[in-house]
Amino acid sequence: MIKIELPDEMLQTLVKANNVAVLTGAGISAESGIQTFRDPQGLWAKFNPVELASMDGFMSNPNLVWDWYQYRREIISKAKPNPGHIAIAEMKNLFPKFTLITQNVDRLHQRAGSDNVIELHGNIVENYCVSCNTPFLENIDFENKELPKCKKCGGLIRPNVVWFGEMLPYDALQDANSVAETADFFFSIGTSAEVYPAANLPIIAKNHGAYVVEINPNATSISGYMNQTFNYPAGEVLPLFINDIKKIKGEK
Ligand code: OAD
Ligand code: ZN
C-alpha cells in the first residue's frame, strides 16, 4: 500500500462538494488485469486499431474482428473489479450528487456496484446489426467461426463498442458535457486524455469552476490543468480518498 497524505485543502473542498463527477479510462481496469491501449505494453502497441476497431476494418475482415472481441470478452468476463472500481462505487453514498462517466467498455464499474454509468464508448457486452441497428440479444459463440447474423435482415452483427471515426452515443455525450459543466469536483482517472471528446471533459469542468484531480501513474497532456495530480495506481489512491472522506464526515 502506498503511504501518502492527501492534502487537507483538497479534502475539505471535496467533502463540501454537492456535485462530484468521475471520468475513467482503461487505467482504472489495469489492476484487474485488463490491458490499457496506449501504455508501452498496451493493446495498440500490439494490435492495429484500424483493423480491429473501425467500420472499414470490420467490413474487410469481420472474422478477425470477431476473434479479437471474443478474446477480449473472455479476459473481461474472468476479470474482477479492483479496489479502484469499488471505491468509485462507494462514492454515490458520500455526495449529494455523483456521476460516473467512463470510456471503458468492460462493465467492471457496474459489476463493482456503480449504477447510472454514462458509457461514452458503448460496451463490449451488447451487440447489434450493422444494417438495421436491431440489438442482437443472443449469446455469441464464435468457436465455430460462424459470423453472427441479424435475425431480422441477415446483416452482420457487431459489438456495441464505439470505433474510430464513429460518433459517440448522443445522449451519453450530452449528459457527460452537462455533468462536466455543473460539477464542483471532477476526477480524471486512468485515462491518457488522448481521445476526444472524452479528453475535453476535465477541461470543461475546470473552466466551469470545478476542482479537478487526476489519478494516473503517468503524466498526461491535461496534467498541467489539474488542481492536484496523484501519480499512483488508482486502486491504491482511491481507497485513501474514501477513508479520509468518511473520517471527516465522522463515519467509520
Ligand atoms: P489509454 O490506454 O489511452 O490510457 C490509459 C491510461 O491509464 C494511461 O495514461 C496510463 O498511464 C494509465 N494507467 C495505467 N495503469 C494505471 C493504474 N493502475 N491506475 C491509473 N491509471 C493507470 O486508455 P484510455 O484513455 O481509456 O476507445 O483510452 C481512450 C480510448 O482509446 C478507449 O476508450 C478506447 C481506446 O481506443 C474505444 O474502445 C472506443
Ligand atoms: Zn438487421
CSV table of C-alpha atoms and ligand atoms in Angstrom, one decimal:
chain,number,residue,atom,x,y,z
A,1,MET,CA,0.0,0.0,0.0
A,2,ILE,CA,1.3,3.5,-0.8
A,3,LYS,CA,1.8,5.9,2.1
A,4,ILE,CA,0.8,9.4,1.0
A,5,GLU,CA,-1.2,12.1,2.8
A,6,LEU,CA,-4.0,13.6,0.8
A,7,PRO,CA,-3.9,17.4,1.0
A,8,ASP,CA,-6.3,18.8,3.6
A,9,GLU,CA,-7.4,21.7,1.4
A,10,MET,CA,-8.4,19.3,-1.3
A,11,LEU,CA,-10.3,17.0,1.1
A,12,GLN,CA,-12.2,19.9,2.6
A,13,THR,CA,-13.3,21.0,-0.9
A,14,LEU,CA,-14.3,17.5,-1.7
A,15,VAL,CA,-16.3,17.0,1.4
A,16,LYS,CA,-18.3,20.2,0.8
A,17,ALA,CA,-18.9,19.4,-2.9
A,18,ASN,CA,-22.5,18.9,-3.9
A,19,ASN,CA,-21.9,17.6,-7.3
A,20,VAL,CA,-19.0,15.2,-7.8
A,21,ALA,CA,-18.1,13.5,-11.1
A,22,VAL,CA,-15.5,10.9,-12.2
A,23,LEU,CA,-14.2,10.2,-15.7
A,24,THR,CA,-12.4,6.9,-16.1
A,25,GLY,CA,-10.3,5.3,-18.8
A,26,ALA,CA,-8.6,2.0,-19.3
A,27,GLY,CA,-6.2,2.6,-16.4
A,28,ILE,CA,-8.9,2.0,-13.8
A,29,SER,CA,-9.1,-1.6,-15.0
A,30,ALA,CA,-5.4,-2.2,-15.3
A,31,GLU,CA,-5.2,-3.6,-11.8
A,32,SER,CA,-7.9,-6.1,-12.8
A,33,GLY,CA,-5.5,-7.5,-15.4
A,34,ILE,CA,-7.1,-5.8,-18.4
A,35,GLN,CA,-4.6,-4.2,-20.7
A,36,THR,CA,-4.8,-0.5,-21.5
A,37,PHE,CA,-4.5,0.8,-25.0
A,38,ARG,CA,-1.6,3.3,-25.1
A,39,ASP,CA,0.8,2.2,-22.5
A,40,PRO,CA,4.1,0.6,-23.8
A,41,GLN,CA,2.6,-2.9,-23.2
A,42,GLY,CA,-0.9,-1.7,-24.2
A,43,LEU,CA,-3.2,-3.2,-26.9
A,44,TRP,CA,-2.5,-0.6,-29.5
A,45,ALA,CA,1.3,-1.4,-29.3
A,46,LYS,CA,0.5,-4.9,-30.5
A,47,PHE,CA,-2.7,-4.7,-32.5
A,48,ASN,CA,-3.8,-2.3,-35.3
A,49,PRO,CA,-6.8,-0.2,-34.3
A,50,VAL,CA,-7.6,0.4,-37.9
A,51,GLU,CA,-8.0,-3.3,-38.5
A,52,LEU,CA,-9.8,-4.1,-35.2
A,53,ALA,CA,-11.6,-1.0,-34.2
A,54,SER,CA,-13.1,0.7,-37.2
A,55,MET,CA,-16.0,0.0,-39.5
A,56,ASP,CA,-13.7,-0.3,-42.5
A,57,GLY,CA,-11.6,-2.9,-40.7
A,58,PHE,CA,-14.7,-4.8,-39.7
A,59,MET,CA,-16.2,-4.8,-43.2
A,60,SER,CA,-12.9,-6.0,-44.8
A,61,ASN,CA,-12.3,-8.8,-42.2
A,62,PRO,CA,-15.2,-9.4,-39.8
A,63,ASN,CA,-13.7,-12.8,-38.7
A,64,LEU,CA,-10.5,-11.1,-37.5
A,65,VAL,CA,-12.5,-8.5,-35.6
A,66,TRP,CA,-14.8,-11.1,-34.0
A,67,ASP,CA,-11.8,-13.2,-33.0
A,68,TRP,CA,-10.4,-10.2,-31.2
A,69,TYR,CA,-13.6,-9.2,-29.5
A,70,GLN,CA,-14.3,-12.7,-28.3
A,71,TYR,CA,-10.8,-12.9,-26.9
A,72,ARG,CA,-11.2,-9.7,-25.1
A,73,ARG,CA,-14.7,-10.7,-23.8
A,74,GLU,CA,-13.2,-13.8,-22.3
A,75,ILE,CA,-10.5,-11.9,-20.5
A,76,ILE,CA,-13.0,-9.3,-19.3
A,77,SER,CA,-15.6,-11.9,-18.1
A,78,LYS,CA,-12.9,-13.6,-16.0
A,79,ALA,CA,-11.6,-10.3,-14.5
A,80,LYS,CA,-12.8,-8.9,-11.2
A,81,PRO,CA,-13.4,-5.3,-10.1
A,82,ASN,CA,-10.4,-3.9,-8.2
A,83,PRO,CA,-10.3,-1.6,-5.2
A,84,GLY,CA,-10.4,1.4,-7.6
A,85,HIS,CA,-13.8,0.3,-9.1
A,86,ILE,CA,-15.1,-0.5,-5.6
A,87,ALA,CA,-14.0,2.9,-4.2
A,88,ILE,CA,-15.8,4.7,-7.1
A,89,ALA,CA,-18.9,2.6,-6.5
A,90,GLU,CA,-18.9,3.8,-2.8
A,91,MET,CA,-18.8,7.5,-3.9
A,92,LYS,CA,-22.5,7.6,-4.7
A,93,ASN,CA,-23.2,7.2,-1.0
A,94,LEU,CA,-20.9,10.0,0.0
A,95,PHE,CA,-22.0,13.0,-2.0
A,96,PRO,CA,-25.4,14.6,-2.7
A,97,LYS,CA,-25.0,14.2,-6.4
A,98,PHE,CA,-22.5,11.8,-8.0
A,99,THR,CA,-22.0,10.8,-11.7
A,100,LEU,CA,-19.6,8.3,-13.2
A,101,ILE,CA,-18.6,8.8,-16.8
A,102,THR,CA,-16.5,6.0,-18.4
A,103,GLN,CA,-14.7,5.4,-21.7
A,104,ASN,CA,-14.4,1.8,-20.7
A,105,VAL,CA,-16.4,-1.0,-22.4
A,106,ASP,CA,-15.7,-3.7,-19.8
A,107,ARG,CA,-18.6,-3.0,-17.5
A,108,LEU,CA,-16.4,-3.6,-14.4
A,109,HIS,CA,-17.8,-0.4,-12.8
A,110,GLN,CA,-21.3,-1.8,-12.9
A,111,ARG,CA,-20.0,-5.2,-11.5
A,112,ALA,CA,-18.5,-3.2,-8.7
A,113,GLY,CA,-21.8,-1.7,-7.9
A,114,SER,CA,-21.9,1.6,-9.8
A,115,ASP,CA,-25.2,2.5,-11.4
A,116,ASN,CA,-26.4,5.0,-14.0
A,117,VAL,CA,-22.9,4.9,-15.5
A,118,ILE,CA,-22.5,7.1,-18.6
A,119,GLU,CA,-20.8,4.9,-21.2
A,120,LEU,CA,-19.2,7.1,-23.8
A,121,HIS,CA,-17.7,4.3,-25.9
A,122,GLY,CA,-20.5,1.8,-25.6
A,123,ASN,CA,-19.8,-1.6,-24.0
A,124,ILE,CA,-18.4,-5.0,-25.0
A,125,VAL,CA,-21.3,-7.0,-23.7
A,126,GLU,CA,-24.0,-6.0,-26.2
A,127,ASN,CA,-24.2,-6.4,-30.0
A,128,TYR,CA,-26.3,-5.0,-32.8
A,129,CYS,CA,-26.9,-5.3,-36.6
A,130,VAL,CA,-24.7,-3.1,-38.8
A,131,SER,CA,-27.6,-2.9,-41.4
A,132,CYS,CA,-30.7,-2.2,-39.4
A,133,ASN,CA,-29.3,-1.4,-35.9
A,134,THR,CA,-31.5,-4.0,-34.2
A,135,PRO,CA,-30.0,-5.3,-31.0
A,136,PHE,CA,-28.8,-8.9,-31.2
A,137,LEU,CA,-29.7,-10.5,-27.9
A,138,GLU,CA,-28.4,-14.0,-28.2
A,139,ASN,CA,-25.1,-15.2,-26.8
A,140,ILE,CA,-22.4,-15.2,-29.4
A,141,ASP,CA,-20.3,-18.3,-29.6
A,142,PHE,CA,-17.6,-17.8,-32.2
A,143,GLU,CA,-15.8,-21.1,-31.6
A,144,ASN,CA,-17.2,-22.4,-34.9
A,145,LYS,CA,-16.0,-19.2,-36.7
A,146,GLU,CA,-19.6,-18.6,-38.0
A,147,LEU,CA,-20.3,-14.9,-38.2
A,148,PRO,CA,-23.4,-13.9,-36.2
A,149,LYS,CA,-26.2,-12.6,-38.5
A,150,CYS,CA,-29.2,-10.4,-37.8
A,151,LYS,CA,-32.5,-12.4,-37.3
A,152,LYS,CA,-34.4,-9.6,-39.0
A,153,CYS,CA,-32.4,-8.7,-42.0
A,154,GLY,CA,-29.4,-11.1,-42.2
A,155,GLY,CA,-27.0,-8.2,-41.7
A,156,LEU,CA,-23.7,-8.6,-39.9
A,157,ILE,CA,-23.7,-8.3,-36.1
A,158,ARG,CA,-21.1,-6.1,-34.5
A,159,PRO,CA,-20.2,-5.4,-30.8
A,160,ASN,CA,-21.8,-2.3,-29.3
A,161,VAL,CA,-18.5,-0.5,-29.0
A,162,VAL,CA,-17.7,2.9,-30.5
A,163,TRP,CA,-15.0,2.5,-33.1
A,164,PHE,CA,-12.5,5.0,-34.5
A,165,GLY,CA,-14.2,7.5,-36.8
A,166,GLU,CA,-17.7,6.9,-35.2
A,167,MET,CA,-19.9,9.4,-33.3
A,168,LEU,CA,-20.3,8.9,-29.6
A,169,PRO,CA,-23.8,8.0,-28.4
A,170,TYR,CA,-25.6,11.4,-28.5
A,171,ASP,CA,-27.3,11.2,-25.1
A,172,ALA,CA,-24.2,9.9,-23.3
A,173,LEU,CA,-22.1,12.8,-24.6
A,174,GLN,CA,-24.8,15.4,-23.9
A,175,ASP,CA,-25.1,14.1,-20.3
A,176,ALA,CA,-21.4,14.0,-19.8
A,177,ASN,CA,-20.9,17.5,-21.1
A,178,SER,CA,-23.6,18.8,-18.8
A,179,VAL,CA,-22.1,17.0,-15.8
A,180,ALA,CA,-18.7,18.5,-16.6
A,181,GLU,CA,-20.3,22.0,-16.8
A,182,THR,CA,-22.0,21.7,-13.4
A,183,ALA,CA,-19.7,19.5,-11.3
A,184,ASP,CA,-17.9,21.2,-8.4
A,185,PHE,CA,-15.3,18.4,-8.1
A,186,PHE,CA,-14.1,16.4,-11.0
A,187,PHE,CA,-11.8,13.4,-11.1
A,188,SER,CA,-9.9,12.2,-14.3
A,189,ILE,CA,-8.8,8.7,-13.5
A,190,GLY,CA,-6.7,6.2,-15.6
A,191,THR,CA,-7.1,8.0,-18.9
A,192,SER,CA,-4.3,9.1,-21.2
A,193,ALA,CA,-6.6,12.0,-22.3
A,194,GLU,CA,-5.7,11.4,-25.9
A,195,VAL,CA,-9.1,10.6,-27.3
A,196,TYR,CA,-11.7,13.3,-27.8
A,197,PRO,CA,-14.3,14.4,-26.9
A,198,ALA,CA,-13.8,12.5,-23.6
A,199,ALA,CA,-10.4,14.2,-23.0
A,200,ASN,CA,-12.2,17.6,-23.0
A,201,LEU,CA,-14.4,16.8,-20.1
A,202,PRO,CA,-11.9,17.5,-17.3
A,203,ILE,CA,-11.0,20.8,-19.1
A,204,ILE,CA,-14.7,21.8,-19.4
A,205,ALA,CA,-15.1,21.0,-15.7
A,206,LYS,CA,-12.1,23.1,-14.8
A,207,ASN,CA,-13.3,26.0,-17.0
A,208,HIS,CA,-16.7,25.9,-15.3
A,209,GLY,CA,-15.1,26.2,-11.8
A,210,ALA,CA,-14.7,22.6,-10.7
A,211,TYR,CA,-11.7,21.5,-8.6
A,212,VAL,CA,-10.0,18.9,-10.8
A,213,VAL,CA,-7.9,15.9,-9.8
A,214,GLU,CA,-6.0,13.5,-11.9
A,215,ILE,CA,-5.1,10.0,-10.8
A,216,ASN,CA,-2.6,8.3,-13.2
A,217,PRO,CA,0.9,6.8,-12.6
A,218,ASN,CA,2.0,8.8,-15.7
A,219,ALA,CA,1.6,12.5,-16.6
A,220,THR,CA,-0.8,13.3,-19.4
A,221,SER,CA,-1.4,16.2,-21.7
A,222,ILE,CA,-4.0,17.6,-19.3
A,223,SER,CA,-1.9,17.1,-16.1
A,224,GLY,CA,-0.9,20.8,-16.2
A,225,TYR,CA,-4.6,21.9,-15.9
A,226,MET,CA,-5.2,19.9,-12.7
A,227,ASN,CA,-5.5,21.3,-9.2
A,228,GLN,CA,-3.9,18.1,-8.0
A,229,THR,CA,-2.4,15.1,-9.6
A,230,PHE,CA,-1.6,11.8,-8.0
A,231,ASN,CA,1.0,9.7,-9.9
A,232,TYR,CA,0.0,6.4,-8.4
A,233,PRO,CA,-2.2,3.4,-9.4
A,234,ALA,CA,-5.9,4.2,-9.0
A,235,GLY,CA,-6.6,1.1,-6.9
A,236,GLU,CA,-4.1,2.4,-4.3
A,237,VAL,CA,-5.1,6.1,-4.2
A,238,LEU,CA,-8.9,5.9,-4.4
A,239,PRO,CA,-9.4,3.9,-1.1
A,240,LEU,CA,-7.4,6.6,0.7
A,241,PHE,CA,-10.0,9.2,-0.6
A,242,ILE,CA,-12.9,7.1,0.7
A,243,ASN,CA,-11.2,6.6,4.1
A,244,ASP,CA,-10.4,10.2,4.5
A,245,ILE,CA,-13.9,11.4,3.4
A,246,LYS,CA,-15.6,9.0,5.8
A,247,LYS,CA,-13.3,10.2,8.6
A,248,ILE,CA,-14.0,13.8,8.0
A,249,LYS,CA,-17.7,13.1,7.9
A,250,GLY,CA,-17.4,11.2,11.1
A,251,GLU,CA,-18.4,7.9,9.6
A,252,LYS,CA,-16.4,4.8,10.3
B,1,OAD,P1,-5.2,4.6,-22.7
B,1,OAD,O1,-4.6,3.3,-22.9
B,1,OAD,O2,-5.0,5.6,-23.7
B,1,OAD,O3,-4.6,5.3,-21.3
B,1,OAD,C1,-4.6,4.5,-20.1
B,1,OAD,C2,-4.0,5.4,-19.1
B,1,OAD,O4,-4.1,4.7,-17.8
B,1,OAD,C3,-2.6,5.8,-19.3
B,1,OAD,O5,-2.4,7.2,-19.2
B,1,OAD,C4,-1.8,5.1,-18.1
B,1,OAD,O6,-0.8,5.8,-17.6
B,1,OAD,C5,-2.9,4.9,-17.1
B,1,OAD,N1,-2.8,3.8,-16.1
B,1,OAD,C6,-2.2,2.6,-16.2
B,1,OAD,N2,-2.3,1.9,-15.1
B,1,OAD,C7,-3.0,2.7,-14.3
B,1,OAD,C8,-3.5,2.4,-12.9
B,1,OAD,N3,-3.2,1.3,-12.2
B,1,OAD,N4,-4.2,3.4,-12.3
B,1,OAD,C9,-4.5,4.6,-13.0
B,1,OAD,N5,-4.1,4.8,-14.3
B,1,OAD,C10,-3.3,3.9,-14.9
B,1,OAD,O7,-6.8,4.4,-22.3
B,1,OAD,P2,-8.0,5.5,-22.4
B,1,OAD,O8,-7.5,6.8,-22.0
B,1,OAD,O9,-9.1,4.9,-21.8
B,1,OAD,O10,-11.6,3.5,-27.2
B,1,OAD,O11,-8.2,5.5,-24.0
B,1,OAD,C11,-9.3,6.1,-24.5
B,1,OAD,C12,-10.0,5.3,-25.6
B,1,OAD,O12,-9.0,4.9,-26.6
B,1,OAD,C13,-10.5,4.0,-25.2
B,1,OAD,O13,-11.8,4.1,-24.7
B,1,OAD,C14,-10.5,3.1,-26.4
B,1,OAD,C15,-9.2,3.5,-27.0
B,1,OAD,O14,-9.1,3.4,-28.3
B,1,OAD,C16,-12.5,2.7,-27.6
B,1,OAD,O15,-12.5,1.5,-27.3
B,1,OAD,C17,-13.6,3.3,-28.4
B,2,ZN,ZN,-30.5,-6.3,-39.2
